[in-house]
Short mmCIF file of C-alpha atoms in Angstrom, two decimals:
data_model
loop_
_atom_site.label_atom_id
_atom_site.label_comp_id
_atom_site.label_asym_id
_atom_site.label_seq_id
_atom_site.Cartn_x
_atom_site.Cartn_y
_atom_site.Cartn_z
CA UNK J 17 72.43 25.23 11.34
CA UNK J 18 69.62 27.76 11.43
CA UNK J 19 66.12 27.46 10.53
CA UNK J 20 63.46 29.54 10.10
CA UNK J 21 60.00 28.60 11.29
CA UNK J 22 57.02 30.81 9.48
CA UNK J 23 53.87 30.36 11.81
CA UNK J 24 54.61 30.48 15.61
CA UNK J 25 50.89 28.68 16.26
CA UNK J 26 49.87 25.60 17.89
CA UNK J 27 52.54 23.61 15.71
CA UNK J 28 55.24 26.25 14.70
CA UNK J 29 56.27 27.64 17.92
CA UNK J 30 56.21 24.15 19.55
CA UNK J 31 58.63 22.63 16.86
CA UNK J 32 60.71 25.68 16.85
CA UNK J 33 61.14 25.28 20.91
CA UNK J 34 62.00 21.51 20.87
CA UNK J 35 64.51 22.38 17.69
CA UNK J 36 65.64 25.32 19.64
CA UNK J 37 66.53 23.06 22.31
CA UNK J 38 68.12 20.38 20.59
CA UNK J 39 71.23 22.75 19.36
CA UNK J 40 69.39 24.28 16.15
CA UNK J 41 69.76 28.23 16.17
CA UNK J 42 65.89 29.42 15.04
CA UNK J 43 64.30 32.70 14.51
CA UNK J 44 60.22 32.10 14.47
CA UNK J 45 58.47 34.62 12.35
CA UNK J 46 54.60 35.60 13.07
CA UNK J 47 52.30 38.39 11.23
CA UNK J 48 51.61 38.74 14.86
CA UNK J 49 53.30 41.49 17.18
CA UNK J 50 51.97 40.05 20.08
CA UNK J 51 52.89 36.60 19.41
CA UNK J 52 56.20 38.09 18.54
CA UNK J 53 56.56 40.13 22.02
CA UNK J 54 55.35 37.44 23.95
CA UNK J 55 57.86 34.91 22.44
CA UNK J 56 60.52 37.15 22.74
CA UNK J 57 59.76 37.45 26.72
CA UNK J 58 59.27 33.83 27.04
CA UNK J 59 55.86 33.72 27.84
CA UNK J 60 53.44 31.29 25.96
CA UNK J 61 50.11 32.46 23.83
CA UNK J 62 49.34 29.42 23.86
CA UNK J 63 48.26 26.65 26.71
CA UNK J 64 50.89 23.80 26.63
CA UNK J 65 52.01 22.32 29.68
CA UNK J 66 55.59 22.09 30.34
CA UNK J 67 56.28 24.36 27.15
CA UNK J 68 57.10 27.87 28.74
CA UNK J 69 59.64 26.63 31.06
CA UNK J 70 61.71 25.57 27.62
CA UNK J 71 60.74 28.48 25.49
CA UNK J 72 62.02 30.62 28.62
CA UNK J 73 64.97 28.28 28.49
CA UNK J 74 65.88 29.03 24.69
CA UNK J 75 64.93 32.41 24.36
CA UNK J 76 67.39 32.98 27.49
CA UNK J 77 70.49 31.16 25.88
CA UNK J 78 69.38 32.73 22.49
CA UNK J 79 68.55 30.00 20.79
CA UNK J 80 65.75 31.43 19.77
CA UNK J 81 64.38 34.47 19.22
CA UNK J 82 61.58 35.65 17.23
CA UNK J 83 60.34 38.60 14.48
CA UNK J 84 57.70 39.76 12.31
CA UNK J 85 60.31 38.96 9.33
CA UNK J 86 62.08 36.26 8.00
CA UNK J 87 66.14 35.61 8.13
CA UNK J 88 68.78 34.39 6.18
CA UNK J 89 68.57 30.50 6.89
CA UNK J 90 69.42 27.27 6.19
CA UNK J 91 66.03 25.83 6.27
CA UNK J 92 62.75 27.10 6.22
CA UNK J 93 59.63 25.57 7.69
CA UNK J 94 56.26 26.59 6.43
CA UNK J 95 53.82 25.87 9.93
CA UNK J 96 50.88 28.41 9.00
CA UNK J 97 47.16 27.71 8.50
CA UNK J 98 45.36 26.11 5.59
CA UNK J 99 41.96 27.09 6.24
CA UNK J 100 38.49 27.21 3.80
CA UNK J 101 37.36 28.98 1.12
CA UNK J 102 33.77 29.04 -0.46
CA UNK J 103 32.22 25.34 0.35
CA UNK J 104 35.03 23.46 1.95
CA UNK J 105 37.56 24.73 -0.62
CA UNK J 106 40.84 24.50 0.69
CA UNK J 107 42.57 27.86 0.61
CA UNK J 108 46.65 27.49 0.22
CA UNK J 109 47.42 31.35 0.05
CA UNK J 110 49.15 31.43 3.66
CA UNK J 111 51.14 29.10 2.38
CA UNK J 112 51.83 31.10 -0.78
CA UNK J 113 52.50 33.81 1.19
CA UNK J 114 55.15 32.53 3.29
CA UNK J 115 56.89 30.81 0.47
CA UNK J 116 57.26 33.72 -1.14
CA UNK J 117 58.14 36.27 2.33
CA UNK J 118 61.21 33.50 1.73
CA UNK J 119 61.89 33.52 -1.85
CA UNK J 120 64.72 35.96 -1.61
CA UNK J 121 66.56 34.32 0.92
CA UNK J 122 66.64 31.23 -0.47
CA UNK J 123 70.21 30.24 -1.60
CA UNK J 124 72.05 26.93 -3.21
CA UNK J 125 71.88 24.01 -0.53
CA UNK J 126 69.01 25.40 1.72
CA UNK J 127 66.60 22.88 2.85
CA UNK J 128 62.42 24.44 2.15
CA UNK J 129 59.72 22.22 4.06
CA UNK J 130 56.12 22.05 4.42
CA UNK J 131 54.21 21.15 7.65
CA UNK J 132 50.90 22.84 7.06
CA UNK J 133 48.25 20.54 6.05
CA UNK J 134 47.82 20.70 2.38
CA UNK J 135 45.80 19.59 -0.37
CA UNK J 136 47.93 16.78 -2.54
CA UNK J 137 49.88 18.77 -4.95
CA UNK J 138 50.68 22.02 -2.84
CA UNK J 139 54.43 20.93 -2.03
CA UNK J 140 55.05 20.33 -6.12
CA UNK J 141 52.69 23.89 -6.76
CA UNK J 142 55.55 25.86 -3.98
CA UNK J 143 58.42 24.23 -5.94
CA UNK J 144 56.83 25.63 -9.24
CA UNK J 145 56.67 29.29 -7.88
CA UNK J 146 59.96 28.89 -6.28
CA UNK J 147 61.70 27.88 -9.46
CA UNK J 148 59.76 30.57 -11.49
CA UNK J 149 60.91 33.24 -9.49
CA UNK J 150 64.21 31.98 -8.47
CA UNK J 151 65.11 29.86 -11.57
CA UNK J 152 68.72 29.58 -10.50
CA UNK J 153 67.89 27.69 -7.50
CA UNK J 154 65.86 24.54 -9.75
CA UNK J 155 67.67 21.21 -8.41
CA UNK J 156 70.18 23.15 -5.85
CA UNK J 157 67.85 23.36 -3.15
CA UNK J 158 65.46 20.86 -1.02
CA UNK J 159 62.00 20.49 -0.79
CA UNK J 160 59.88 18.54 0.99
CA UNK J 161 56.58 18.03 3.07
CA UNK J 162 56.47 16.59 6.48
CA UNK J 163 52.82 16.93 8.14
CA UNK J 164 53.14 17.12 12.38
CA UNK J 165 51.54 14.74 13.97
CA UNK J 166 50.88 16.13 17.59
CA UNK J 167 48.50 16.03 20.15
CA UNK J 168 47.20 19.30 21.84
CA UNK J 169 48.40 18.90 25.48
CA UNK J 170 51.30 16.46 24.93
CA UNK J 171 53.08 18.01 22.68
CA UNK J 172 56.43 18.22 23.88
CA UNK J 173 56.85 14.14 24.07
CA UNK J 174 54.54 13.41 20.30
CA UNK J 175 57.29 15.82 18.82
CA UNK J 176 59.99 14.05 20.07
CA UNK J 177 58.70 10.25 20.04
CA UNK J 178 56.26 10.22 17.47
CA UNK J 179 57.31 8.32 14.06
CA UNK J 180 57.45 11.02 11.02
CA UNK J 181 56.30 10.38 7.42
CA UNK J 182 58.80 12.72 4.95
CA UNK J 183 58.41 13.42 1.36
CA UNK J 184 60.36 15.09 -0.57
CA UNK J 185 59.92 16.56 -4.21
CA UNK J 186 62.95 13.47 -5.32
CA UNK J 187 64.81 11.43 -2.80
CA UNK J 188 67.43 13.83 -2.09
CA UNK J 189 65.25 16.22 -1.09
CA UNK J 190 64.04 13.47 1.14
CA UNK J 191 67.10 12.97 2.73
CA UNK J 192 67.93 16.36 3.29
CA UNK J 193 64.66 16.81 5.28
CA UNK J 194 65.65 13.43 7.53
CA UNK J 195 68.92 15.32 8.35
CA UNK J 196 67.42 18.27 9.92
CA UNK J 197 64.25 15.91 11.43
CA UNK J 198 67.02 13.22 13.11
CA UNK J 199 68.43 15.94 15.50
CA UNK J 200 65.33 15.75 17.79
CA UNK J 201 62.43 13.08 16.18
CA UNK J 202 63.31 10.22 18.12
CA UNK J 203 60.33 8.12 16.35
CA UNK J 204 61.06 6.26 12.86
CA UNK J 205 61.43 9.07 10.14
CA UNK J 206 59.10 7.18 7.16
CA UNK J 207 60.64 8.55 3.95
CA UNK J 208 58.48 8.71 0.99
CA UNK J 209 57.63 11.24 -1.90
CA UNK J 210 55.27 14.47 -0.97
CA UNK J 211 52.23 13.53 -2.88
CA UNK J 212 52.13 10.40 -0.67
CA UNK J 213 53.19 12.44 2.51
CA UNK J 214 50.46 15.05 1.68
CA UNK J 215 47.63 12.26 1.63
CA UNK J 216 48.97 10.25 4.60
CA UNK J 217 48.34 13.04 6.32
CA UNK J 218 44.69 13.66 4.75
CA UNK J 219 44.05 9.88 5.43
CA UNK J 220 45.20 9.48 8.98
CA UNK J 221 42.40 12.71 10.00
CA UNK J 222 39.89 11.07 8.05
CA UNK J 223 40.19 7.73 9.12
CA UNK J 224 39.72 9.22 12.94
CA UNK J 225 36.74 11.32 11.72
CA UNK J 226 34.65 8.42 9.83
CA UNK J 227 35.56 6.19 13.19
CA UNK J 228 34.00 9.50 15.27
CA UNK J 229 31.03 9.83 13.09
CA UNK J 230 29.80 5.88 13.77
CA UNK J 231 30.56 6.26 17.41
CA UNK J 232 28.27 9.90 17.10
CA UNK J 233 25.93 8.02 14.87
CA UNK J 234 25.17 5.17 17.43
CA UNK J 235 24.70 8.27 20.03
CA UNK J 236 21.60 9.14 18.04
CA UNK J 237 20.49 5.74 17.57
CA UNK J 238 20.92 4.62 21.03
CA UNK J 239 18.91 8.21 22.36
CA UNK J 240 15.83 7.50 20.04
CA UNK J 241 16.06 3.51 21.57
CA UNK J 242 16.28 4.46 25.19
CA UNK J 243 20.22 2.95 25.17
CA UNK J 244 23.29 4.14 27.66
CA UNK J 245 25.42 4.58 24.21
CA UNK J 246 28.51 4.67 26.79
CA UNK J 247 27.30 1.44 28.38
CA UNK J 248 26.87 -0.20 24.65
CA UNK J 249 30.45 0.94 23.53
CA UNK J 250 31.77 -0.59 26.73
CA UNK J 251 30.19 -3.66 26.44
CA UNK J 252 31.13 -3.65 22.92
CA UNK J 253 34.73 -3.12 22.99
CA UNK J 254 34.85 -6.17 25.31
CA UNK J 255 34.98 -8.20 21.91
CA UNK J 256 38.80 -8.36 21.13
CA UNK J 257 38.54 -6.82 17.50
CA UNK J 258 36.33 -4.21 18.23
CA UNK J 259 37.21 -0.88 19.08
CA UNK J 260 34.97 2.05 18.79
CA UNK J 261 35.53 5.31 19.87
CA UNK J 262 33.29 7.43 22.86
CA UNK J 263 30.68 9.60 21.03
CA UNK J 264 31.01 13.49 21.60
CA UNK J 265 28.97 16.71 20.52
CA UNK J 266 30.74 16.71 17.15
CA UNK J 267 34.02 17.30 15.96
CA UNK J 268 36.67 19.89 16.30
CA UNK J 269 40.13 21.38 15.48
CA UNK J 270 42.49 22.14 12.85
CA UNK J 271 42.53 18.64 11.63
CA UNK J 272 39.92 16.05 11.98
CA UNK J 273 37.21 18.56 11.06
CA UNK J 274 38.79 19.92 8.52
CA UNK J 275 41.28 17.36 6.71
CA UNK J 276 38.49 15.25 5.24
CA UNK J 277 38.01 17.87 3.18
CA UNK J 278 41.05 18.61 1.30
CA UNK J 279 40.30 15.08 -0.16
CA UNK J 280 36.16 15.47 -0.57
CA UNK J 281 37.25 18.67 -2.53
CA UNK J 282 39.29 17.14 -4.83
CA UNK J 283 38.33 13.58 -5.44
CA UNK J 284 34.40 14.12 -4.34
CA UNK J 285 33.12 10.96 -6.88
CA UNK J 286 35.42 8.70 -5.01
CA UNK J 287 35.32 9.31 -1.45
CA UNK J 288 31.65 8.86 -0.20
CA UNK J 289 32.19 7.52 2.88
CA UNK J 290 34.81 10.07 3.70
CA UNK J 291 31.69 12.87 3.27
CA UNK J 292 29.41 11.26 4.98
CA UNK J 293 31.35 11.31 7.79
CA UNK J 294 31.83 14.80 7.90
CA UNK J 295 27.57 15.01 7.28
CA UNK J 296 27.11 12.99 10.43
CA UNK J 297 29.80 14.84 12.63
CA UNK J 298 28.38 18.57 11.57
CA UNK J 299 25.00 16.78 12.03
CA UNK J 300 25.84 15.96 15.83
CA UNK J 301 26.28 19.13 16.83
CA UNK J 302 23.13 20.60 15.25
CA UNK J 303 21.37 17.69 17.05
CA UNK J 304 23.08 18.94 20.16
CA UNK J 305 21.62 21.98 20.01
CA UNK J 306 18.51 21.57 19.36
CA UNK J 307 18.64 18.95 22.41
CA UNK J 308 19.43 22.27 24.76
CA UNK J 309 16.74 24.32 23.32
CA UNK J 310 14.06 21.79 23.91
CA UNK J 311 15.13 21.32 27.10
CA UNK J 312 14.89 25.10 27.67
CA UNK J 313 11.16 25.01 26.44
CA UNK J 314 10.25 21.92 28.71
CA UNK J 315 11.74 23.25 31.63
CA UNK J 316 9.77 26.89 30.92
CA UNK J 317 6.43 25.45 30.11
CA UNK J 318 6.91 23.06 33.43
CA UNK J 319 8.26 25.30 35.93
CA UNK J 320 6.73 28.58 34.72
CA UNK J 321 9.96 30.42 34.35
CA UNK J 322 12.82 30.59 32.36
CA UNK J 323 16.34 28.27 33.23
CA UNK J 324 19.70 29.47 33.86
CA UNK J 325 21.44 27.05 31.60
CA UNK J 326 25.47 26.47 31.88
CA UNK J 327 27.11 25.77 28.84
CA UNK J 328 30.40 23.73 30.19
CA UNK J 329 33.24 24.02 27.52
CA UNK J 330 33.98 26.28 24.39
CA UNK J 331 37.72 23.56 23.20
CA UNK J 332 37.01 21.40 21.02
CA UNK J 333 38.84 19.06 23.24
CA UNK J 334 39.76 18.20 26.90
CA UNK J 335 42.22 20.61 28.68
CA UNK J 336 43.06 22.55 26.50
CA UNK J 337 42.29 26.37 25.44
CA UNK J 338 42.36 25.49 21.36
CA UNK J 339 38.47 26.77 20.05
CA UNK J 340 39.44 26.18 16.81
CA UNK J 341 36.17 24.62 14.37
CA UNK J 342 34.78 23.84 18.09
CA UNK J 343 31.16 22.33 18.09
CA UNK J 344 31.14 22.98 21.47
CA UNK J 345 31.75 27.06 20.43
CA UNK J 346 29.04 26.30 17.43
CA UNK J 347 26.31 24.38 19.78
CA UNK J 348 26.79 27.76 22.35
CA UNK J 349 26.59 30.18 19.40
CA UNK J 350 23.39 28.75 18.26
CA UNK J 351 21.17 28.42 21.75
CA UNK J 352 22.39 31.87 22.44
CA UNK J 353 21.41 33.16 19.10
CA UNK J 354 17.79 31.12 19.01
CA UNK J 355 17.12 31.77 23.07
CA UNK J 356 16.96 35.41 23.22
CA UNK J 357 16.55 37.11 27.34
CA UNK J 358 17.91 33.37 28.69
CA UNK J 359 19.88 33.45 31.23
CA UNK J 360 23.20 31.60 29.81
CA UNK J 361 26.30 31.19 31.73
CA UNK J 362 29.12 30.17 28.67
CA UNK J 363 32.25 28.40 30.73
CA UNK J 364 35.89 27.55 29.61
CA UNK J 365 38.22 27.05 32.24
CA UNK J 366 41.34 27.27 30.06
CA UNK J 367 40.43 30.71 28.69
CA UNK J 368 40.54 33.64 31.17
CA UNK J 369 38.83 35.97 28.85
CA UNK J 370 36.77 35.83 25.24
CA UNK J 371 36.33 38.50 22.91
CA UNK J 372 32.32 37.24 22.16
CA UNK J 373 31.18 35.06 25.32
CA UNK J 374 31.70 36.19 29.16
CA UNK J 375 32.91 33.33 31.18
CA UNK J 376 31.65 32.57 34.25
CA UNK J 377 33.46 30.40 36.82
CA UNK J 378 32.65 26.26 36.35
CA UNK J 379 31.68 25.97 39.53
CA UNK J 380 29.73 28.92 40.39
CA UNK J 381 27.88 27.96 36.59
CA UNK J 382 27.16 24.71 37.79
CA UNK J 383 25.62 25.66 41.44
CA UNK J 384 23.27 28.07 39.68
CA UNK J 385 21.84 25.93 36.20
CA UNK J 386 19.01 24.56 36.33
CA UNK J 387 20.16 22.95 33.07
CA UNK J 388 23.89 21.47 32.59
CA UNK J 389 25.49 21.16 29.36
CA UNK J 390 28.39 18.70 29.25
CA UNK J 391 29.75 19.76 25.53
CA UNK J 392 33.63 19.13 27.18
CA UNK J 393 35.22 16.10 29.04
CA UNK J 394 37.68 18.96 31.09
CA UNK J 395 38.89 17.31 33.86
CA UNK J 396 37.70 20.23 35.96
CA UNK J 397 33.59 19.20 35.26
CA UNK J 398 34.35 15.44 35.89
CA UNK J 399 35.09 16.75 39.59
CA UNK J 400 31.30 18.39 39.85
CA UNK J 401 28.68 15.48 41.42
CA UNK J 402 25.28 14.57 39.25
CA UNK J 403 22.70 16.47 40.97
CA UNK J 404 19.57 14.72 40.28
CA UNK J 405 18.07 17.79 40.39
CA UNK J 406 19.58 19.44 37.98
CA UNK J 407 18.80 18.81 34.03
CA UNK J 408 21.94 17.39 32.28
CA UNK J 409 22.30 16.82 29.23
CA UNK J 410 25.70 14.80 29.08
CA UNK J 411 26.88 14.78 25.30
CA UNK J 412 30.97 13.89 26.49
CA UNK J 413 30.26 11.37 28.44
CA UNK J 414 31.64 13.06 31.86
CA UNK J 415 28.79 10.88 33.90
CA UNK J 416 29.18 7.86 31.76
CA UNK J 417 28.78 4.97 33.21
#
């Protein structure tokens, strides 16, 4: 069998590696030339531990091999953003795009899935312009939407382990999709139809992100009381049917900050709650910063002269170099913007270089701020003592207690 993989990003060129491996023959396609040449080389563009030593593996056995264009396959994986349009519109045109970079290869028998996150309804809107361009191919292919479920920094075992959900546009479409899925998902493959796959996905991310928002939401409660917010959530989660998750300077990625609002956009009468989440979480962040500034001015009007603040973490998430929808990237942005002359040291241990901030080393940062801005839980900062001296402003929790 060979698939093709459009998107060689955080999700594409994983799957297409761990596919790869398990005896599929893949060619990964990216708009990219540089993702391209460094996948061809065997070198990673992205940070994933244990990853390069099995794309180097595949790539050398030819396994795998990737280009800027697609090839004649027998299945074809669509793995490429879903971002925003104008107000938290979701935007489906990369996946438009790559459906139809594949429409002419498409032949009788070939197996067409969806990964990307979508809005309910994109996998039946790609069958519609499939079958209106290719008309001959209308119930002698298979199409179907299976969302990844992966997390950043463990992604080689969550591919393999994790249970799938698989929806296809009629049952055999779903079956056809379990075939290819069996030869390396060693979780329970959940078949269902796409609409339901689509939402499962939707609802899993916002579920996470409305849990988030009451854990950020007693943060802000628990500051204006004078509570340890981590000491209340510990001593809270010692009842046996509570569970609530650690508070954090909003929320980031390509999925819980975003999901919640492929449904909001679509159904925005009937999912309040879902919203309000997403108000409180894009709320925590603005709090965040204006925390830093007004510790800038304090500091200033006690001590007569400006801080150096360090800004500890641009991910969006521990240990890894993924800045996508960060609020730790957002909360820098902002004091930068609003604190003109201040002297601001931005770190990210996972990235060696940015194209906007200049990185400074965590630990020279830290030995030189007068203020210290926990905005990531990297295991690097969790190493660097409190320094009563120091102003720091915790919002990960890396000094919880």
């Amino acid at each position: 069998m060979k698939a093709c993989f459009m998107g060689l990003g955080y999700i594409g060129l994983p799957t297409a590696i761990i596919a790869a491996k398990h005896g599929v023959e893949v060619v990964g396609v990216d708009i990219n030339p540089k993702v391209v040449e460094m996948t061809n080389s065997g070198h990673l563009h992205i940070i994933e531990p244990g990853l390069e030593e099995m794309l180097q593996e595949v790539v050398k056995s030819g396994a795998l091999h990737a280009s800027t264009t697609p090839e004649v396959s027998d299945a074809y994986f669509m793995v490429v953003p879903t971002p925003f349009k104008g107000e938290h519109k979701p935007d489906i045109s990369y996946v438009e795009s790559a459906t139809r970079a594949v429409l002419s290869l498409l032949k009788e028998g070939d197996l067409y899935v969806i990964e990307s996150t979508s809005p309910i309804g994109t996998t039946e809107k790609m069958a519609e312009i499939i079958y209106a361009e290719r008309p001959e191919l209308e119930g002698k292919i298979y199409i179907a939407y299976c969302p990844e479920r992966v997390l950043p920094g463990n992604v080689i075992y969550e591919l393999v382990n994790n249970d799938r959900v698989i929806g296809g546009i009629n049952a055999e479409s779903t079956e056809k999709a379990v075939e290819f899925y069996v030869q390396f998902v060693q979780g329970t493959l959940h078949r269902t139809n796409c609409r339901t796959a689509e939402m499962c996905k939707l609802t899993e991310n916002s579920s996470r992100d409305v849990q988030i928002a009451f854990a950020n939401e007693l943060s802000l409660i628990c500051d204006k009381a004078g509570i340890n917010v981590w000491e209340l959530i510990n001593l809270a989660n010692k009842h046996p049917r509570v569970n609530i998750l650690q508070p954090g300077c909003g929320v980031g990625g390509h999925c819980i900050a975003v999901d919640p609002y492929f449904i909001t956009a679509d159904f925005p009468e009937e999912s309040k709650i879902i919203a309000d989440a997403r108000e409180i979480n894009n709320y925590k962040s603005q709090w965040c910063a204006e925390k830093v500034k007004n510790a800038m001015l304090e500091y200033e009007l006690k001590n007569h002269k400006r801080p150096v603040v360090a800004m500890m973490g641009l991910a969006f998430k521990p240990n890894i170099d993924d800045l996508r929808e960060s609020p730790a990237k957002w909360i820098v942005t902002m004091v930068m913007q609003s604190c003109n002359n201040a002297d601001i040291l931005v770190v990210e241990p996972n990235v060696e270089t940015h194209n906007v901030y200049k990185l400074t080393d965590y630990k020279e940062a830290y030995d030189k701020a007068d203020i210290v801005v926990m905005l990531t839980a990297h295991d690097q900062f969790k190493q660097l003592p409190y320094n009563e001296d120091k102003v720091i402003l915790d919002f990960c929790g890396i000094y919880k207690k």
